[in-house]
Every structure is written in structure tokens, then in C-alpha cells.
PDB file of C-alpha atoms and ligand atoms in Angstrom:
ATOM      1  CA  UNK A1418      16.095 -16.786 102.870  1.00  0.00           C
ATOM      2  CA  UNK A1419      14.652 -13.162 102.855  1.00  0.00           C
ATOM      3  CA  UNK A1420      11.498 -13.343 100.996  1.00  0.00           C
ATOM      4  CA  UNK A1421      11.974 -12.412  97.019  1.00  0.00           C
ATOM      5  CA  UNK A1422      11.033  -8.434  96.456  1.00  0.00           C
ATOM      6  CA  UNK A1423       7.606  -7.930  94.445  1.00  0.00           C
ATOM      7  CA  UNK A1424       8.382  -5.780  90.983  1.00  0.00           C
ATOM      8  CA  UNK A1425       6.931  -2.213  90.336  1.00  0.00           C
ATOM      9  CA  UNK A1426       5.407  -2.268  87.161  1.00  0.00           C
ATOM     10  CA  UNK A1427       4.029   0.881  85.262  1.00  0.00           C
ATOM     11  CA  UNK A1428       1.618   1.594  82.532  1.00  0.00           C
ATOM     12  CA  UNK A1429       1.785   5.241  80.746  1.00  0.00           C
ATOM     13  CA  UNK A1430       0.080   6.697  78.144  1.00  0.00           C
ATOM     14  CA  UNK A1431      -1.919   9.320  76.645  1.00  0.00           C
ATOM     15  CA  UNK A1432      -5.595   9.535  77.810  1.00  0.00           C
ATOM     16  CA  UNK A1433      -8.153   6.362  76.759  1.00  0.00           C
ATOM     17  CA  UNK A1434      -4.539   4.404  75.541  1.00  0.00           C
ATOM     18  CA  UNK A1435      -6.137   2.091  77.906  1.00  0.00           C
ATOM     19  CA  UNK A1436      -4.431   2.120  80.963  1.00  0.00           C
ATOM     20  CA  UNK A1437      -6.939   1.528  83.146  1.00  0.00           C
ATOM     21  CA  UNK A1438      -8.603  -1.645  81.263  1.00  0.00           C
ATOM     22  CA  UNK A1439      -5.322  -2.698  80.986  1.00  0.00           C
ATOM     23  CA  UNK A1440      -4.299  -2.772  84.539  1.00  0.00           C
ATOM     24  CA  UNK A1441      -7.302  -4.367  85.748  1.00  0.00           C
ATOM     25  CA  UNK A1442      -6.518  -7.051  83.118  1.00  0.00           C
ATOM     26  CA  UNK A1443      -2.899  -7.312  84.221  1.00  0.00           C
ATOM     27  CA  UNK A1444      -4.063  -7.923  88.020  1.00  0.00           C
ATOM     28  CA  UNK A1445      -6.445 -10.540  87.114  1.00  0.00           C
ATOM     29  CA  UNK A1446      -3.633 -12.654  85.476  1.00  0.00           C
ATOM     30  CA  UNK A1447      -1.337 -12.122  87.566  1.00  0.00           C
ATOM     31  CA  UNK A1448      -3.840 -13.104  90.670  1.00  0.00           C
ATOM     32  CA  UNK A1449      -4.892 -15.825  88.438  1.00  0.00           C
ATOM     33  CA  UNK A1450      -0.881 -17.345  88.164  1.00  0.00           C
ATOM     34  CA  UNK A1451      -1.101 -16.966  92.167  1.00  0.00           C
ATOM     35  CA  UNK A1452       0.881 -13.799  92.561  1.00  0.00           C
ATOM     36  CA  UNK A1453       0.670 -11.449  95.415  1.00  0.00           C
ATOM     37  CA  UNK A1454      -0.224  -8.194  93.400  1.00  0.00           C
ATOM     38  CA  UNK A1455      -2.226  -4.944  93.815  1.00  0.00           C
ATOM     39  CA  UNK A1456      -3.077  -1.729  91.723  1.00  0.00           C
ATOM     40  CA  UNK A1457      -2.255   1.617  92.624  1.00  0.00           C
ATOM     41  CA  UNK A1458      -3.355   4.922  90.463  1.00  0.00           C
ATOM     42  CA  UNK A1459      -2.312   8.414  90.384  1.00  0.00           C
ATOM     43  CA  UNK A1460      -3.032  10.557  91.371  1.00  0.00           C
ATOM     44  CA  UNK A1461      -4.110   8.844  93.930  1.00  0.00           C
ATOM     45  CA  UNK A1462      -7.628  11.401  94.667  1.00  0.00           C
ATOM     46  CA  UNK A1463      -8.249   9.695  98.017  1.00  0.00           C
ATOM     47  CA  UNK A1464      -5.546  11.639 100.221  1.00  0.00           C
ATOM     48  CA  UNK A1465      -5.836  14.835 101.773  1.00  0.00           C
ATOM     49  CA  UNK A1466      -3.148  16.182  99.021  1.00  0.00           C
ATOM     50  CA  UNK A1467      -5.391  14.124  96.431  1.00  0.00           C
ATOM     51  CA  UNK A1468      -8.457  15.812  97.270  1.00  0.00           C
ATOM     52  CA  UNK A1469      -6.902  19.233  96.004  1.00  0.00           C
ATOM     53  CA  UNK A1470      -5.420  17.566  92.833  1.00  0.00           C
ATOM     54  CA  UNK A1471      -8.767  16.406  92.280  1.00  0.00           C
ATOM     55  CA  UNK A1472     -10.634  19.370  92.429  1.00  0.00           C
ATOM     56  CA  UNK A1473      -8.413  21.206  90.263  1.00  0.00           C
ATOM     57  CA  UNK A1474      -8.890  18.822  87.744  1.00  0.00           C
ATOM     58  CA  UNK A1475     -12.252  19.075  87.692  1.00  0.00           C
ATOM     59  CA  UNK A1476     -11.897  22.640  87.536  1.00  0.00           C
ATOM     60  CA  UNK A1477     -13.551  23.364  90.900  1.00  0.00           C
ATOM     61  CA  UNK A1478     -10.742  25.063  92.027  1.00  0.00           C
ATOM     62  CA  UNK A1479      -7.300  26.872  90.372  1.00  0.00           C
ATOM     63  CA  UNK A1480      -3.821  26.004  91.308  1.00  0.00           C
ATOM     64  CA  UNK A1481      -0.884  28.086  90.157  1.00  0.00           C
ATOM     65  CA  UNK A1482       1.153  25.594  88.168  1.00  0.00           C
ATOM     66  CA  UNK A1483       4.274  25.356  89.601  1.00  0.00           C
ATOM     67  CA  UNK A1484       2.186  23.985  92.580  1.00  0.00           C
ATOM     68  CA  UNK A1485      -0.144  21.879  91.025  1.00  0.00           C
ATOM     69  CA  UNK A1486       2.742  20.142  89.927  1.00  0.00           C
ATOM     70  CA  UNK A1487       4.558  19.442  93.470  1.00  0.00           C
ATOM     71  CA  UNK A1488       1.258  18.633  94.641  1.00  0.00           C
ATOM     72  CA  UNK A1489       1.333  15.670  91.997  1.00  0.00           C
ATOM     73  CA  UNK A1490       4.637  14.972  93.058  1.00  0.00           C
ATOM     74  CA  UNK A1491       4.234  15.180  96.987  1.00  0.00           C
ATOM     75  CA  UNK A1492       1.141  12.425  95.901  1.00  0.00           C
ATOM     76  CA  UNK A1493       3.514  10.139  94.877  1.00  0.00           C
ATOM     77  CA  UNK A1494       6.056  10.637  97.714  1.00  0.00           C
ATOM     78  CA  UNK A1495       3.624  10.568 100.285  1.00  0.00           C
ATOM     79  CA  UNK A1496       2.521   7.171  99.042  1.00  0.00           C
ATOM     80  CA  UNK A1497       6.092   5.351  99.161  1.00  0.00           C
ATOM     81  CA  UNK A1498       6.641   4.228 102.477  1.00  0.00           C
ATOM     82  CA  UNK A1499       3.512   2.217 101.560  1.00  0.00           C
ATOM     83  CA  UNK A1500       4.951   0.859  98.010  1.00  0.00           C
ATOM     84  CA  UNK A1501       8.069   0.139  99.485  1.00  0.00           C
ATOM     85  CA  UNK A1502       6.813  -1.872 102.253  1.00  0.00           C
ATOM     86  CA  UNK A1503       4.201  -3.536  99.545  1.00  0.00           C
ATOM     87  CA  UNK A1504       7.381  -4.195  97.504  1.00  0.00           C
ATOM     88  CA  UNK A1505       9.458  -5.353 100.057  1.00  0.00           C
ATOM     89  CA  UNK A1506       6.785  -8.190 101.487  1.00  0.00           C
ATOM     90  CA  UNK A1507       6.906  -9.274  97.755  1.00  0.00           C
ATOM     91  CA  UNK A1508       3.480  -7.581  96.303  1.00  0.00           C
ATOM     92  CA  UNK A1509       4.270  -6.542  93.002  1.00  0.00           C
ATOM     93  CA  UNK A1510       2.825  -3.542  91.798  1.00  0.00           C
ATOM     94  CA  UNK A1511       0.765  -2.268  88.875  1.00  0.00           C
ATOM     95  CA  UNK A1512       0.513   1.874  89.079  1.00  0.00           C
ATOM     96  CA  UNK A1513      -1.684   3.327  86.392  1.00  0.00           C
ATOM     97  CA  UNK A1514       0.332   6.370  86.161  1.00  0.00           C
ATOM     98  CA  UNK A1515       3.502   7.518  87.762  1.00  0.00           C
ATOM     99  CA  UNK A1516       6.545  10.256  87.662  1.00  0.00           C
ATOM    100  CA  UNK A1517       6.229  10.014  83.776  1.00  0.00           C
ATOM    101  CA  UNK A1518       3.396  11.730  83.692  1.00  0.00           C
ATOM    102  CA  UNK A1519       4.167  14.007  86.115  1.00  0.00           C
ATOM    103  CA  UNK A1520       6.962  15.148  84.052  1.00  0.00           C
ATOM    104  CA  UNK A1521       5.140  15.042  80.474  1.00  0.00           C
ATOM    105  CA  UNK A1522       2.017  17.101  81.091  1.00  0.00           C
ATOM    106  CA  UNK A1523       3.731  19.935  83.079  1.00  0.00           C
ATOM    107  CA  UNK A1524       6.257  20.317  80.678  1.00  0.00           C
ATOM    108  CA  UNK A1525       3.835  20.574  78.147  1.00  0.00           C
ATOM    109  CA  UNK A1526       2.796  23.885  79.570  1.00  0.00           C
ATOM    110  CA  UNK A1527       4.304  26.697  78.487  1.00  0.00           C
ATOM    111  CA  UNK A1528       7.282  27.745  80.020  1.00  0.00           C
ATOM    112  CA  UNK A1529       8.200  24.366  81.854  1.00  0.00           C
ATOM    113  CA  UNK A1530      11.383  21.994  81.012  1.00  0.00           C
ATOM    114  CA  UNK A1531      11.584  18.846  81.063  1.00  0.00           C
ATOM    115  CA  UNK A1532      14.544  18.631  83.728  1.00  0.00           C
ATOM    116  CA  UNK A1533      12.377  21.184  85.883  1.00  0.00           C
ATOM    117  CA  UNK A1534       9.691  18.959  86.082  1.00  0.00           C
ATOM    118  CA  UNK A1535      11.870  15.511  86.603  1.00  0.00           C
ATOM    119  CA  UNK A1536      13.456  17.004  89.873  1.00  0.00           C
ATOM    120  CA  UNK A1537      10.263  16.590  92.009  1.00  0.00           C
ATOM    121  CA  UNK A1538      10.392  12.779  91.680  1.00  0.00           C
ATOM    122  CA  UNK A1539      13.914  12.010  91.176  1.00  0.00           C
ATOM    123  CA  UNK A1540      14.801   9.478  94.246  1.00  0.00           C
ATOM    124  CA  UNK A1541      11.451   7.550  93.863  1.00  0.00           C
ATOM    125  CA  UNK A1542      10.985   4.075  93.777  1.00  0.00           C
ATOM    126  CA  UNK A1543      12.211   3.440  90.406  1.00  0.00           C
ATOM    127  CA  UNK A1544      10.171   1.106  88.306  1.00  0.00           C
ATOM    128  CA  UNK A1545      11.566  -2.308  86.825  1.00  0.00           C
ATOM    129  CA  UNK A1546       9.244  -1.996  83.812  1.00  0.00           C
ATOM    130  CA  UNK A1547       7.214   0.885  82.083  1.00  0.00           C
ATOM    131  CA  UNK A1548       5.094   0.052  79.429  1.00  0.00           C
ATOM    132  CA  UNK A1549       4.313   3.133  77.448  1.00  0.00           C
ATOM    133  CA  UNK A1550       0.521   2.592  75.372  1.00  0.00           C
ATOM    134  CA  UNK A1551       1.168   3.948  72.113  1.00  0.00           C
ATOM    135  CA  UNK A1552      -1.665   5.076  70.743  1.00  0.00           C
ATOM    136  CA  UNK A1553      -2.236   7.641  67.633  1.00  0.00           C
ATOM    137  CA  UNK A1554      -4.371  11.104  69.012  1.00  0.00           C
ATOM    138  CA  UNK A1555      -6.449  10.292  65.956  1.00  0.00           C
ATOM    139  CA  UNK A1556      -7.161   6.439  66.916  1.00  0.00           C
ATOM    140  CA  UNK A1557      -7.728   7.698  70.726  1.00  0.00           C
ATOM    141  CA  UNK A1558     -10.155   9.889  68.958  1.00  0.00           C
ATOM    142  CA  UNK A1559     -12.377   6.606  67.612  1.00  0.00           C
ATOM    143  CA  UNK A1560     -12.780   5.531  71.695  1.00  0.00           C
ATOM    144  CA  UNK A1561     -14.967   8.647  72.513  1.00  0.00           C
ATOM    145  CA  UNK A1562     -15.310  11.992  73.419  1.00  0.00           C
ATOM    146  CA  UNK A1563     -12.663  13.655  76.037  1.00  0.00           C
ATOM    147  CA  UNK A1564     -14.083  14.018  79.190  1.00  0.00           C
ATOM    148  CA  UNK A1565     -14.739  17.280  81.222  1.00  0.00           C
ATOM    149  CA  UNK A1566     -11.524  17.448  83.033  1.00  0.00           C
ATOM    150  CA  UNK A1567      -8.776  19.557  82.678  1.00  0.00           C
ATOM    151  CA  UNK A1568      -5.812  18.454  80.165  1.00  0.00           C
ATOM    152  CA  UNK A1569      -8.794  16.527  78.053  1.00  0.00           C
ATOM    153  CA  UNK A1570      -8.154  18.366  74.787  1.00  0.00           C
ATOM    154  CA  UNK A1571      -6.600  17.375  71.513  1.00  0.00           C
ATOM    155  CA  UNK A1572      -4.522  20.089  71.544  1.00  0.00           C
ATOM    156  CA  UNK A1573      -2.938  19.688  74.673  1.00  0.00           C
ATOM    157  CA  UNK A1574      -2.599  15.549  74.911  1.00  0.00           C
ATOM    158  CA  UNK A1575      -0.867  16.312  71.503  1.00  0.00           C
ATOM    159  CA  UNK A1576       2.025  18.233  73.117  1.00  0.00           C
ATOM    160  CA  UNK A1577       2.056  15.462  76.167  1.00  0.00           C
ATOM    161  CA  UNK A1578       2.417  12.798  73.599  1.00  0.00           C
ATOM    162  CA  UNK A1579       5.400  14.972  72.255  1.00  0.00           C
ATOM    163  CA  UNK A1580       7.201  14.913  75.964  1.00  0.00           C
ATOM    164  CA  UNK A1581       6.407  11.096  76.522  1.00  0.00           C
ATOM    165  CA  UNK A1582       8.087  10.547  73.017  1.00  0.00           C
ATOM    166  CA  UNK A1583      11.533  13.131  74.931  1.00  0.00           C
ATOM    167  CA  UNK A1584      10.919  10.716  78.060  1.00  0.00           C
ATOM    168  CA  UNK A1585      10.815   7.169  76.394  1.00  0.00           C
ATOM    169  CA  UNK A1586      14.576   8.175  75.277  1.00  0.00           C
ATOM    170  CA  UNK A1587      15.611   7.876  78.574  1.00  0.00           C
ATOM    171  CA  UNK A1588      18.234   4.399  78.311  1.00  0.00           C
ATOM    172  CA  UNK A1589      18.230   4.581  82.208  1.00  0.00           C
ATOM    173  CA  UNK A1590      14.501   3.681  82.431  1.00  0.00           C
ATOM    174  CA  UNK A1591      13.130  -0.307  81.071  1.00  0.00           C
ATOM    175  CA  UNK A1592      10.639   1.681  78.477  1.00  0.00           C
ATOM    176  CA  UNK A1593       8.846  -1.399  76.714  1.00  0.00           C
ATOM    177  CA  UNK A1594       6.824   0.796  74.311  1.00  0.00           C
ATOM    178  CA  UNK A1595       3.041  -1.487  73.328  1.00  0.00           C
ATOM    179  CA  UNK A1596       0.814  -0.897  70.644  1.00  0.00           C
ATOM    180  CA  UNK A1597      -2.626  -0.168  72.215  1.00  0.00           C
ATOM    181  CA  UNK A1598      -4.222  -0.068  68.805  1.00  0.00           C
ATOM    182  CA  UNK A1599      -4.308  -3.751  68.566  1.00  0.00           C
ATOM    183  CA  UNK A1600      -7.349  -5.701  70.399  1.00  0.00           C
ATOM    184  CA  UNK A1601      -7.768  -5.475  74.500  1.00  0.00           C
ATOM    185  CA  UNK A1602      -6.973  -9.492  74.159  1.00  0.00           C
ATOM    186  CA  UNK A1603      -3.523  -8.849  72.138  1.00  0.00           C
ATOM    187  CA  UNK A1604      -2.515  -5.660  74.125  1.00  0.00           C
ATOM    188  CA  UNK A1605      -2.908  -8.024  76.890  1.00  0.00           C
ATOM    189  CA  UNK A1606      -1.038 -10.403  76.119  1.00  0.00           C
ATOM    190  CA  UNK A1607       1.949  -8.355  75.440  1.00  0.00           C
ATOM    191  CA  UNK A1608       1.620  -6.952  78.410  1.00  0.00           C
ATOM    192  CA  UNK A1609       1.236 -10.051  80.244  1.00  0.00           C
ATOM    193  CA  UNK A1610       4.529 -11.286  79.134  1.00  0.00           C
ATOM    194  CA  UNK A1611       6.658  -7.991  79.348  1.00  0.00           C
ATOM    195  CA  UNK A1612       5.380  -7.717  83.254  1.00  0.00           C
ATOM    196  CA  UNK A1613       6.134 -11.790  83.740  1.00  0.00           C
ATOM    197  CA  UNK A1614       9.387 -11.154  82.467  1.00  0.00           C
ATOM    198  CA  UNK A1615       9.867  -8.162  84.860  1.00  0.00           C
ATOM    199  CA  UNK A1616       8.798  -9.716  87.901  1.00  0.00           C
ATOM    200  CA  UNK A1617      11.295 -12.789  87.196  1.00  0.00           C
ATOM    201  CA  UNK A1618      14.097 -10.154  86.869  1.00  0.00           C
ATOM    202  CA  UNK A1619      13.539  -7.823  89.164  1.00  0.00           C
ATOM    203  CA  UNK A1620      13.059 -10.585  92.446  1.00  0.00           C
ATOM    204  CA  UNK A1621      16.579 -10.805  92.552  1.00  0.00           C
ATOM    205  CA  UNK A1622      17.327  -7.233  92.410  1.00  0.00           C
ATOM    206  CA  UNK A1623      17.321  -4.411  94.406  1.00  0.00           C
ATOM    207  CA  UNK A1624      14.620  -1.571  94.222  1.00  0.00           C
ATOM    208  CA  UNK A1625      16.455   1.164  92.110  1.00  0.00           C
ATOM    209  CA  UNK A1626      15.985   4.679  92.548  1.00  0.00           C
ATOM    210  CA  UNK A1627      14.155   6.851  89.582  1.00  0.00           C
ATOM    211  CA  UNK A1628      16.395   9.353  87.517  1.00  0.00           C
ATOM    212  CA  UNK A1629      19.133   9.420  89.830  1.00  0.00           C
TER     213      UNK A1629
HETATM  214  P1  ADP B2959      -7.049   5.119  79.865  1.00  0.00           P
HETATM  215  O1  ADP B2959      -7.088   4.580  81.282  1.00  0.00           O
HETATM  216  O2  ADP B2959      -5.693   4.992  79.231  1.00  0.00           O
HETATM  217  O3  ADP B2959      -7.606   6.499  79.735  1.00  0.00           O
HETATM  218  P2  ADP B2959      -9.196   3.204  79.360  1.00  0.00           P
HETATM  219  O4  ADP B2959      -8.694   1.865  79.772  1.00  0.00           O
HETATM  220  O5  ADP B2959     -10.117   3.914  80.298  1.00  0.00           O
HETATM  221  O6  ADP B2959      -7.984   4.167  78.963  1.00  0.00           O
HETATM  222  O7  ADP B2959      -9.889   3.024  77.941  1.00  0.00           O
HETATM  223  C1  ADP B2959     -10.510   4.133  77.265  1.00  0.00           C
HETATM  224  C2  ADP B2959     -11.670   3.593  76.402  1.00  0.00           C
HETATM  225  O8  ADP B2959     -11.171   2.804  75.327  1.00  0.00           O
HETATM  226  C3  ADP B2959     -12.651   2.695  77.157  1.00  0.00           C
HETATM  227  O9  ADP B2959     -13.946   2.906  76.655  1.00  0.00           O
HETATM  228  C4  ADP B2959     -12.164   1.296  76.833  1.00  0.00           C
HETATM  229  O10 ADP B2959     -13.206   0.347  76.900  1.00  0.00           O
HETATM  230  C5  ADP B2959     -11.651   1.466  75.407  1.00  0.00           C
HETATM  231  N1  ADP B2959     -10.513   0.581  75.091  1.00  0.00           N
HETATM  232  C6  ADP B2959      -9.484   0.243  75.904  1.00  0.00           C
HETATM  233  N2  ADP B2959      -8.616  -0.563  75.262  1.00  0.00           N
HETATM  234  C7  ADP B2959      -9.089  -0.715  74.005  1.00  0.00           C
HETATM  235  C8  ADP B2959      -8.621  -1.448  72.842  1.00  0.00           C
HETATM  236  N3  ADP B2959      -7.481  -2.133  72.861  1.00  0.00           N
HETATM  237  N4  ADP B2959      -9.368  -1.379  71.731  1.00  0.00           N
HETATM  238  C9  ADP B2959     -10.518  -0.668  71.697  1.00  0.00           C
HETATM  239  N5  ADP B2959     -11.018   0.035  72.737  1.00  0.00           N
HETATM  240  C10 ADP B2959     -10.301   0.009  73.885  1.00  0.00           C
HETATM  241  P1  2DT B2960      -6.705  10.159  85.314  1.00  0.00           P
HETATM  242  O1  2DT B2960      -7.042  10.048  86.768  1.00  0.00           O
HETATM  243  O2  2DT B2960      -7.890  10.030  84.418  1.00  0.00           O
HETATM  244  O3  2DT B2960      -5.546   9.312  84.907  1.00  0.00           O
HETATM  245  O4  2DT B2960      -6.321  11.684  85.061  1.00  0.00           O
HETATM  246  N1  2DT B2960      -1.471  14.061  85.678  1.00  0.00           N
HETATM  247  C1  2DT B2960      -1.296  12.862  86.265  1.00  0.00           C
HETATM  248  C2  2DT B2960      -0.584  15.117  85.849  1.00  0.00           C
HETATM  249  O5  2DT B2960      -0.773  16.201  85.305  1.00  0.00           O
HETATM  250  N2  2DT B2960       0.500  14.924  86.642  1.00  0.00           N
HETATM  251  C3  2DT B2960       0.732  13.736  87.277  1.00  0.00           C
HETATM  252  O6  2DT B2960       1.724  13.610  88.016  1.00  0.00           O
HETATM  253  C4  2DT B2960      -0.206  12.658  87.084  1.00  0.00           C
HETATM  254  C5  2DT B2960       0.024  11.341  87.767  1.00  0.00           C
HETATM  255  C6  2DT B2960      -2.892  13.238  83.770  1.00  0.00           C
HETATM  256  C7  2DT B2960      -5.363  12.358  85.774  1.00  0.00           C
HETATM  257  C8  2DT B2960      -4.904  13.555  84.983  1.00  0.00           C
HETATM  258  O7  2DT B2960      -3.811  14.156  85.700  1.00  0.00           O
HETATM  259  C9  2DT B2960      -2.669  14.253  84.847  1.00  0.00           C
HETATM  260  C10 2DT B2960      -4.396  13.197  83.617  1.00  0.00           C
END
């Protein structure tokens, strides 16, 4: 028998929701229950395309938006020959960030819809679970000061949190929304047991494609 599929699992959010802690936490377990499983983050800074997303967000260099926004994109796509052969060998995958994103903080520019921004990463590797880290801007506030980078206002992760809230409404995508104002142990654990769940389903399934 063909060897069961590994599941793609996402984690979205605003910034300091606790993605990151979150997927490291998620990988642990998961390694711990003897499951083949590996994180993956974008934008993924360490490609050539990565490198010039990078800079931009650390303000070292200025990108029209429009293209700032393919080049997000084109960071996914150029990364899913790699998931899909990852999937496919039955590595499941945690990705701290994905098309959601993508979609929610260009469209919270001015002048950017929501089905604009979607069309760059419809066809990708859809995921079989996406936990979206609800957390208020004001309790975000209590876990520090925004970094330096670009997007790290109040102002503007306000208006993102607006076009996740648009995105979660999407019935075609397995939104589990979390609340990441509870402890790192209890976020955990909910997590733990949407993403179990997930992996049990989605081994017998094919790998669907996102938005289309
Ligand atoms: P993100 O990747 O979503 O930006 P991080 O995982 O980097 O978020 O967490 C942002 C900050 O909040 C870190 O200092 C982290 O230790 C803290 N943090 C994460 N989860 C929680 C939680 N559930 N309760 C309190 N603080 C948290
Ligand atoms: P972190 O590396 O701290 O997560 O910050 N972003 C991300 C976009 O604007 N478009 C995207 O497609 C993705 C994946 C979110 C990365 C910053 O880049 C933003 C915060």
C-alpha cells in the first residue's frame, strides 16, 4: 500500500498571537507521538526571492506594492515542489504563515481587494487545517513592543485583523479559530488535538488545491 500522505497544517494570526511558540510546540509533540513532521515559515527569507522580501521588510529597500506582493506569493510557489514531495513521503507539515496572510495584509493597503490579492496563490497546496490565533490588538499589546519592521503598527495589524476576520468566512477552507489569550500550555493543547485530528483525516485524502 502507497504510503499514507503527511497533512499540511497552518497557523495564522496577527503579530505576537504566538505563532511561532506555538509551532515549535506543535513539532515537539508531534515528534514526541513519533510522527514524521517539519516546520516551514514564510516568508521563507532564505531564498534568493526571500532575500528581497526580507529587506523590504526591514525597510532597507522599497518595493512597489503590487510587487511586493507577488514576490510573497512567488515565495510560496517556489517552495511547493518541496511541500508536495514532503507531503507526499508522509511528513506532515506545520507552516507558520501561508496564502492567508498573503491575502490579509495586502488587502489591507489601500486600494487592494481581497479577490485581487487571493489570485496569486489560488492552485496552492491547500491546507487540511488552519488554525487562526485569535488574539485582541489590545492583549497583543501586553506581550511587548512591535518590532522595527514594516507592518508592526497598531494601526495597520488592526485593519489585517479586519481581512483575517473577511478570510475566516471562507466555508471552503477547515478555519479552526483558537484563543491565544489563554496560557502557552492550554493554547497548546487545543492545538495539539485540532492538528491530531487533521492528520487522521487528511491521510486518507487527497492534497486539495487552495481557493479553487
Ligand atoms: P508570533 O509568532 O505570532 O508573532 P510569538 O510566538 O513570537 O508570536 O509570541 C510573541 C510573544 O508572546 C513572545 O514573547 C512569546 O513568548 C509570548 N507568548 C506567546 N504565547 C503566549 C501566551 N499564550 N501567553 C502569553 N505570552 C505568550
Ligand atoms: P514574520 O516573519 O515575523 O512572520 O513577519 N507577510 C507575510 C505579508 O505581507 N505577506 C505574506 O504573504 C506573508 C507570508 C506578515 C513577516 C511579515 O510579512 C507579512 C508579517
Amino acid at each position: 500500500m502507497a504510503c499514507k500522505r503527511g497533512a499540511l497544517i497552518v497557523l495564522e494570526g496577527v503579530d505576537k498571537a504566538g505563532k511561532t511558540t506555538q509551532s515549535k510546540k506543535l513539532l515537539q509533540a508531534l515528534q514526541q507521538g513519533g510522527r514524521a513532521v517539519e516546520v516551514l515559515r514564510f516568508p521563507d527569507r532564505t531564498t534568493t526571492i526571500g532575500q528581497l522580501i526580507s529587506a523590504y521588510l526591514e525597510k532597507k529597500s522599497e518595493l512597489e506594492d503590487h510587487t511586493v506582493h507577488l514576490l510573497f506569493s512567488a515565495n510560496r510557489w517556489e517552495l511547493v515542489p518541496l511541500m508536495k514531495k514532503k507531503l507526499e513521503q508522509g511528513t506532515t507539515l506545520i507552516v507558520d504563515r501561508y496564502a492567508f496572510s498573503g491575502a490579509a495584509f495586502t488587502s489591507a493597503k489601500p486600494g487592494f481587494s481581497l479577490d485581487w490579492c487571493k489570485k496569486t496563490d489560488e492552485g496552492l497546496p491547500k491546507p487540511d487545517l488552519v488554525m487562526f490565533l485569535q488574539l485582541s490588538p489590545a492583549e497583543a499589546a501586553l506581550r511587548g513592543q512591535f518590532g522595527e519592521e514594516r507592518y508592526e503598527t497598531n494601526v495597520f495589524q488592526r485593519a489585517v485583523q479586519q481581512k483575517f476576520e473577511q478570510l475566516i468566512k471562507d466555508p471552503s477552507v477547515n478555519w479552526q479559530v483558537i484563543d491565544a489569550s489563554k496560557s502557552v500550555e492550554d493554547v497548546h493543547k487545543d492545538i495539539k488535538t485540532h492538528s491530531i485530528n487533521a492528520i487522521n483525516i487528511a491521510q486518507n485524502l487527497p492534497l486539495g488545491e487552495l481557493w479553487k
